[in-house]
Every structure is written in C-alpha cells, then in structure tokens.
Backbone as JSON Lines, residues from 0, in Angstrom:
{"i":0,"aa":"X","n":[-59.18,13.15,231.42],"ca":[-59.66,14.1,232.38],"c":[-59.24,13.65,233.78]}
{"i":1,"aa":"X","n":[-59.59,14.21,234.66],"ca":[-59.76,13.91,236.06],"c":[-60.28,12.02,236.34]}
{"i":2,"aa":"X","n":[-60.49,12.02,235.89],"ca":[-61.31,10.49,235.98],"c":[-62.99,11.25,236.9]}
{"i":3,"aa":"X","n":[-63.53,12.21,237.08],"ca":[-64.54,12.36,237.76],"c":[-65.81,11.9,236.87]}
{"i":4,"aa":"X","n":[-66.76,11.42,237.96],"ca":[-68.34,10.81,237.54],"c":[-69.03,11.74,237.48]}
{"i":5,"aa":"X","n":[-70.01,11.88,236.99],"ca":[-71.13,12.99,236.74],"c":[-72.07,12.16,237.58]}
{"i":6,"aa":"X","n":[-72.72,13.08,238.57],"ca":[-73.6,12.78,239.25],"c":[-74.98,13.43,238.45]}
{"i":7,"aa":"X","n":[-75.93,13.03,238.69],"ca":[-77.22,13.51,238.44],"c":[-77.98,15.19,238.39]}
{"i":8,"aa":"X","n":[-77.97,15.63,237.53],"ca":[-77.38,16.68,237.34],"c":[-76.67,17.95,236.86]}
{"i":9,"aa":"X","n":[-75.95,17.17,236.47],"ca":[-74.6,17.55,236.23],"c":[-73.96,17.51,234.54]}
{"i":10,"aa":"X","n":[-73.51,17.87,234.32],"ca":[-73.06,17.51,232.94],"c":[-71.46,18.24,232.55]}
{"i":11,"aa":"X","n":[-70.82,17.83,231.11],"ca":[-69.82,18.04,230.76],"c":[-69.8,19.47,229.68]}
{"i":12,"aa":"X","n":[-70.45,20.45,230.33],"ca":[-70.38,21.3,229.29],"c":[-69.58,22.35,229.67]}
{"i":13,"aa":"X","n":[-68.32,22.04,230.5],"ca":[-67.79,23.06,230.69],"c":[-66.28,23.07,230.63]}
{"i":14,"aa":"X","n":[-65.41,22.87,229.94],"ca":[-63.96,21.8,229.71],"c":[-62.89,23.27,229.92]}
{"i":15,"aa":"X","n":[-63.51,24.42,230.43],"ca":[-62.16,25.18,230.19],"c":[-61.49,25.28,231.29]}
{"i":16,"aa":"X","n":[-61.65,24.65,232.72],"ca":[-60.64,24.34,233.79],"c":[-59.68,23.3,233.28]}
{"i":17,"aa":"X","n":[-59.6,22.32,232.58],"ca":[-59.24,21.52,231.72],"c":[-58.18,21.7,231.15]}
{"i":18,"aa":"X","n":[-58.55,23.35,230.3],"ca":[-57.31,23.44,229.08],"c":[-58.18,23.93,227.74]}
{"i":19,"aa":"X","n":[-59.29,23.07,227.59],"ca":[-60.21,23.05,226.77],"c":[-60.74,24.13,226.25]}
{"i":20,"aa":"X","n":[-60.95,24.39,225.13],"ca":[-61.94,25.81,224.62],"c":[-63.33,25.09,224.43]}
{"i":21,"aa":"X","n":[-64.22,26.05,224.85],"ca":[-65.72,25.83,224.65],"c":[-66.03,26.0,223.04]}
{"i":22,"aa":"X","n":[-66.74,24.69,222.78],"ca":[-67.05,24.56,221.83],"c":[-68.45,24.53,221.76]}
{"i":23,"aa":"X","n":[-69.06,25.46,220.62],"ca":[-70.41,25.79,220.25],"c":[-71.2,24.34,219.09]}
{"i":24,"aa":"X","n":[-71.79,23.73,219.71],"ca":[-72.31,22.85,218.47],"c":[-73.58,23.36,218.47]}
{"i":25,"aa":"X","n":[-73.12,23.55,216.82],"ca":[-74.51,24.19,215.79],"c":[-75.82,23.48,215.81]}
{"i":26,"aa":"X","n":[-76.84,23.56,215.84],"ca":[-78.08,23.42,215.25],"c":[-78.63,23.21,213.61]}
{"i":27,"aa":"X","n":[-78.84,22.58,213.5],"ca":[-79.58,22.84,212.02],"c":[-79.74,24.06,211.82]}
{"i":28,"aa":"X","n":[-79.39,24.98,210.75],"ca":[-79.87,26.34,210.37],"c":[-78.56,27.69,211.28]}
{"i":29,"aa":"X","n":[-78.14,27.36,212.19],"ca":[-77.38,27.8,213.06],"c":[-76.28,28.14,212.12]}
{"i":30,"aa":"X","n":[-75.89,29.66,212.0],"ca":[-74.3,29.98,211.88],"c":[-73.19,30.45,212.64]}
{"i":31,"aa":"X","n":[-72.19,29.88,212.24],"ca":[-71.17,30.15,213.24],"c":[-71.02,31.62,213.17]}
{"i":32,"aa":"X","n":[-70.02,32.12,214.33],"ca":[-69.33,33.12,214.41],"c":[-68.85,34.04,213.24]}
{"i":33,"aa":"X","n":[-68.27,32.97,212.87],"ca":[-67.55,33.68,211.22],"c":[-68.53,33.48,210.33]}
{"i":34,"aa":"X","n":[-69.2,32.77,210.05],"ca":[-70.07,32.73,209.1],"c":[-71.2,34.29,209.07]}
{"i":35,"aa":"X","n":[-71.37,34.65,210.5],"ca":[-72.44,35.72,210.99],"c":[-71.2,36.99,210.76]}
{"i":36,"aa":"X","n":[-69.8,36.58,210.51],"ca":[-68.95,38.3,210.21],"c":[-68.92,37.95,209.43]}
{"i":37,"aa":"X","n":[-68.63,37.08,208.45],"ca":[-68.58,36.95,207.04],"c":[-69.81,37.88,206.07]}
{"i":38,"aa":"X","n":[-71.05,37.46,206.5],"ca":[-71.9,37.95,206.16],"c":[-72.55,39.41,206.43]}
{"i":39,"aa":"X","n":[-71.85,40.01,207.67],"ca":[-72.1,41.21,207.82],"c":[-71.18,41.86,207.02]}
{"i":40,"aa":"X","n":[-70.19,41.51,207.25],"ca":[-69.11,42.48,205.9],"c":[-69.39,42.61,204.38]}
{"i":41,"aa":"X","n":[-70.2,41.4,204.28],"ca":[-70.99,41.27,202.74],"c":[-71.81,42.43,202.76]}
{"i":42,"aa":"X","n":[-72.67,42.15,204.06],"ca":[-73.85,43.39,203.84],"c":[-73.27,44.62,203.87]}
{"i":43,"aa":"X","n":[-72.6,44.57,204.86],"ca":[-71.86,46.23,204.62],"c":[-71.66,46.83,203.59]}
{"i":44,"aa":"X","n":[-70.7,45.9,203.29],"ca":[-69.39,46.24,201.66],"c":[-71.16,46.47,200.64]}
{"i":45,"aa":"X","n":[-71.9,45.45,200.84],"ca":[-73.38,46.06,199.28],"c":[-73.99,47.44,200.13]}
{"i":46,"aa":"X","n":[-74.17,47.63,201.29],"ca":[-74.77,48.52,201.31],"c":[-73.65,49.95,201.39]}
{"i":47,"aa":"X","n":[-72.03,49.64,201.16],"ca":[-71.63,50.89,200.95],"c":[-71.74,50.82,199.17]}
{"i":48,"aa":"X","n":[-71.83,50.07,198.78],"ca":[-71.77,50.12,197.02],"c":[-73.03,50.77,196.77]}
{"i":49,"aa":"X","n":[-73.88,50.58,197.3],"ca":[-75.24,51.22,197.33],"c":[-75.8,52.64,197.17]}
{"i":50,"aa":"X","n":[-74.66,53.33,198.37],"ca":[-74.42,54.67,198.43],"c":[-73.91,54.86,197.52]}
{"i":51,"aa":"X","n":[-72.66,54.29,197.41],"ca":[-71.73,55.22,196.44],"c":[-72.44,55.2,194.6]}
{"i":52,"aa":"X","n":[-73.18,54.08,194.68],"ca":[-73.73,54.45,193.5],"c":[-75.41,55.03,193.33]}
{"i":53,"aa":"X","n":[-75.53,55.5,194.37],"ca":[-76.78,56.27,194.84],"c":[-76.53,57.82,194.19]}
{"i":54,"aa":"X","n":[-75.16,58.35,194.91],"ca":[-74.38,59.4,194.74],"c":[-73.97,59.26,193.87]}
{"i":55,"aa":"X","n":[-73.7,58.21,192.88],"ca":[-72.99,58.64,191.29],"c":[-74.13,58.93,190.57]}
{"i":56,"aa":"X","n":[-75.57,58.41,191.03],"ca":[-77.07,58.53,189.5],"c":[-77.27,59.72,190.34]}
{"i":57,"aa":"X","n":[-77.31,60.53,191.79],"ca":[-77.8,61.65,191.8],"c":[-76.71,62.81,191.27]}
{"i":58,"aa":"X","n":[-75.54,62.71,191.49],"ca":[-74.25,63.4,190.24],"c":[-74.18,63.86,188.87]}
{"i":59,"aa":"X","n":[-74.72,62.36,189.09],"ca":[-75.22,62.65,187.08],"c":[-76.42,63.15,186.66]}
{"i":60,"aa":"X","n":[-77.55,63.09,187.75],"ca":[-78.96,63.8,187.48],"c":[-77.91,65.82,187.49]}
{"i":61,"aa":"X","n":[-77.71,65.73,188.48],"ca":[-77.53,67.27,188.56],"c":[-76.45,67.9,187.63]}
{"i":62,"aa":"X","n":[-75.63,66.86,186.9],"ca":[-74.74,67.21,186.23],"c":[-75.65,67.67,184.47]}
{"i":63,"aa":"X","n":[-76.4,66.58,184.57],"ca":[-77.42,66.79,183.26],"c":[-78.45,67.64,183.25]}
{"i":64,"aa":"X","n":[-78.87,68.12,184.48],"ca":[-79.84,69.28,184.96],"c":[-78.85,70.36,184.16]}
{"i":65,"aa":"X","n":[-77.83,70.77,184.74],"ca":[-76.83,71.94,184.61],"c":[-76.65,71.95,183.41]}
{"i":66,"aa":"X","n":[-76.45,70.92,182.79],"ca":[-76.28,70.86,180.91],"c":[-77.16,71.31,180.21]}
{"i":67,"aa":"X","n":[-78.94,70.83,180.65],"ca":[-79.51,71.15,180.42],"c":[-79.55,72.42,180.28]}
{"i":68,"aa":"X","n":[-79.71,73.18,181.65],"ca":[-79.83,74.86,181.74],"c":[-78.99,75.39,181.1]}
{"i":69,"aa":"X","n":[-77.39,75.15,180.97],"ca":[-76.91,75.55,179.64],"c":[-77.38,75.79,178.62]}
{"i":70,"aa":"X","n":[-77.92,74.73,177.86],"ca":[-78.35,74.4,176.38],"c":[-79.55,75.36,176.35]}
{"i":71,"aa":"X","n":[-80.04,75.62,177.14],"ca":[-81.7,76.61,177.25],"c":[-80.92,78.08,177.63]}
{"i":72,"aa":"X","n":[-80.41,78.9,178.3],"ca":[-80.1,79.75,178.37],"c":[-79.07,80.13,176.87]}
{"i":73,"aa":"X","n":[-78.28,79.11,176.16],"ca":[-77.8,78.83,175.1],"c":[-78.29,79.37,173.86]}
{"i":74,"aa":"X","n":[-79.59,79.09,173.75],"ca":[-80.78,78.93,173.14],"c":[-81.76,80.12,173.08]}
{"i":75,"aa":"X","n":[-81.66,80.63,173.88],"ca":[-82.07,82.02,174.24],"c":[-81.32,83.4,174.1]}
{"i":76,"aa":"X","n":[-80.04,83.25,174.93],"ca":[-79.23,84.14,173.71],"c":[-78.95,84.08,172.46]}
{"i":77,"aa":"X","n":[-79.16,83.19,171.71],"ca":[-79.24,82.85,170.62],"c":[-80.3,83.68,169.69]}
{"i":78,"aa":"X","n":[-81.71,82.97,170.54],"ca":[-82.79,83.87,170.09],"c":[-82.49,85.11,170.2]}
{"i":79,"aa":"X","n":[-82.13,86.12,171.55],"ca":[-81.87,86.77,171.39],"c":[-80.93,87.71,170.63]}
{"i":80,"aa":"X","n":[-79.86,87.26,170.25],"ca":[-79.61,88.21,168.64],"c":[-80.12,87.7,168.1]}
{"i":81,"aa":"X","n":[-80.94,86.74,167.53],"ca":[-81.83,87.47,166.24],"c":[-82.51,88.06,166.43]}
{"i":82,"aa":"X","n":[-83.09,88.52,167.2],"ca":[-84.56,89.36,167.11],"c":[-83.44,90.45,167.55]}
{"i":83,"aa":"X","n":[-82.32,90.94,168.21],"ca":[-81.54,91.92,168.06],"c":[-81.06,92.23,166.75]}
{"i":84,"aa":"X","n":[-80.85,91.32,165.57],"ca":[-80.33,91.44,164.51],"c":[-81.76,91.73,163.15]}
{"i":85,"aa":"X","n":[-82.79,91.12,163.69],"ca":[-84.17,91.51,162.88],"c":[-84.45,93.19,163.09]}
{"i":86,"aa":"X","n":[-84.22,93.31,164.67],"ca":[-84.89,94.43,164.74],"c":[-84.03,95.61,164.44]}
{"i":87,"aa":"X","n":[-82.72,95.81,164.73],"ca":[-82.0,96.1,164.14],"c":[-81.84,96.38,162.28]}
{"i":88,"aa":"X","n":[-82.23,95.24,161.66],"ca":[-82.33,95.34,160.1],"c":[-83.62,96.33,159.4]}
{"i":89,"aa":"X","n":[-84.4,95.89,161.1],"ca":[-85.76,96.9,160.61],"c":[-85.74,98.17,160.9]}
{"i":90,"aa":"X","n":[-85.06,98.77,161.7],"ca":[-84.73,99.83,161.69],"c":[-84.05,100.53,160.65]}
{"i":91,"aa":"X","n":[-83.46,100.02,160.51],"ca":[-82.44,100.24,159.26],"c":[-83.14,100.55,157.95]}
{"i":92,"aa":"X","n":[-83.96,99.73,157.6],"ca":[-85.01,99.53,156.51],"c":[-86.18,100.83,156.68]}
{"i":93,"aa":"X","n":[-86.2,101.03,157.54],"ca":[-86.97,102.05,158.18],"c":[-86.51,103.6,157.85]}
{"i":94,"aa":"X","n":[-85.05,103.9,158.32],"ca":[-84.49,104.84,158.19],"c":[-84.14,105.28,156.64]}
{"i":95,"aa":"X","n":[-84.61,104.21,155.71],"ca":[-83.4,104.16,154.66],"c":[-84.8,104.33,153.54]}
C-alpha cells in the first residue's frame, strides 16, 4: 500500500482507491450474493413448477367433468330410446 498509519479512528475497510475490490466477510449464517441468486432461482423455477402443475390437476378436473357430462347425457339418450322403443311397441300392441 501507501505505507499510511491508521490513526485512531480510522480503519482499512475501504481498498478500492487501491485497485482493490471490496470484499464482504460473511458472518456465521450469512449468504453470499450468489448463494441468495442461487436460491431465488430455485424458488422461482418450484414455484413456476407449481403453477404449471396446478394448471395440469385443474385441466384434468375439467377434462373429467366434460367426460363425465358426456357419459350422463350418453346415458340418457340411451334411456331415451327405450322408452321411445317401449312406447312405441305399446302402441303397436295396442293397435293390433
């Protein structure tokens, strides 16, 4: 360095007239920089997986709703010719 004394005061926490990059020393428990984007991109990236499979079980609820109502309207025309085809036979039986 400079050869300069620290007077009372004063201290060395500042090295970037120097050349120097400021350096952060951690704490116990303390994360770095990258460690704190590392981990937000984690959270991100789970909480977009989150959605997207939020939106695939509500997809498939409404996709099986719709199947459902198929199979019941299905089911009903169904019923319905027979009792078109009963009543029909009874007429018939009727006339005859």
């Amino acid at each position: 360095m400079s050869g300069k004394k620290l007077l009372p005061g004063e201290s060395w926490d500042d090295f970037s007239g120097a050349g120097f990059p400021k350096v952060k020393i951690l704490g116990k428990g303390e994360l770095s920089d990258d460690e704190v984007n590392r981990i937000a991109t984690e959270r991100k990236k789970q909480g977009e997986a989150e959605k997207s499979a939020q939106e695939l079980y509500l997809r498939a609820v409404e996709e099986r709703k719709s199947a459902e109502h198929d199979q019941a309207r299905a089911r009903i025309e169904d019923s319905m010719k027979i009792i078109e085809t009963t009543q029909s036979e009874t007429q018939a039986a009727k006339e005859s």
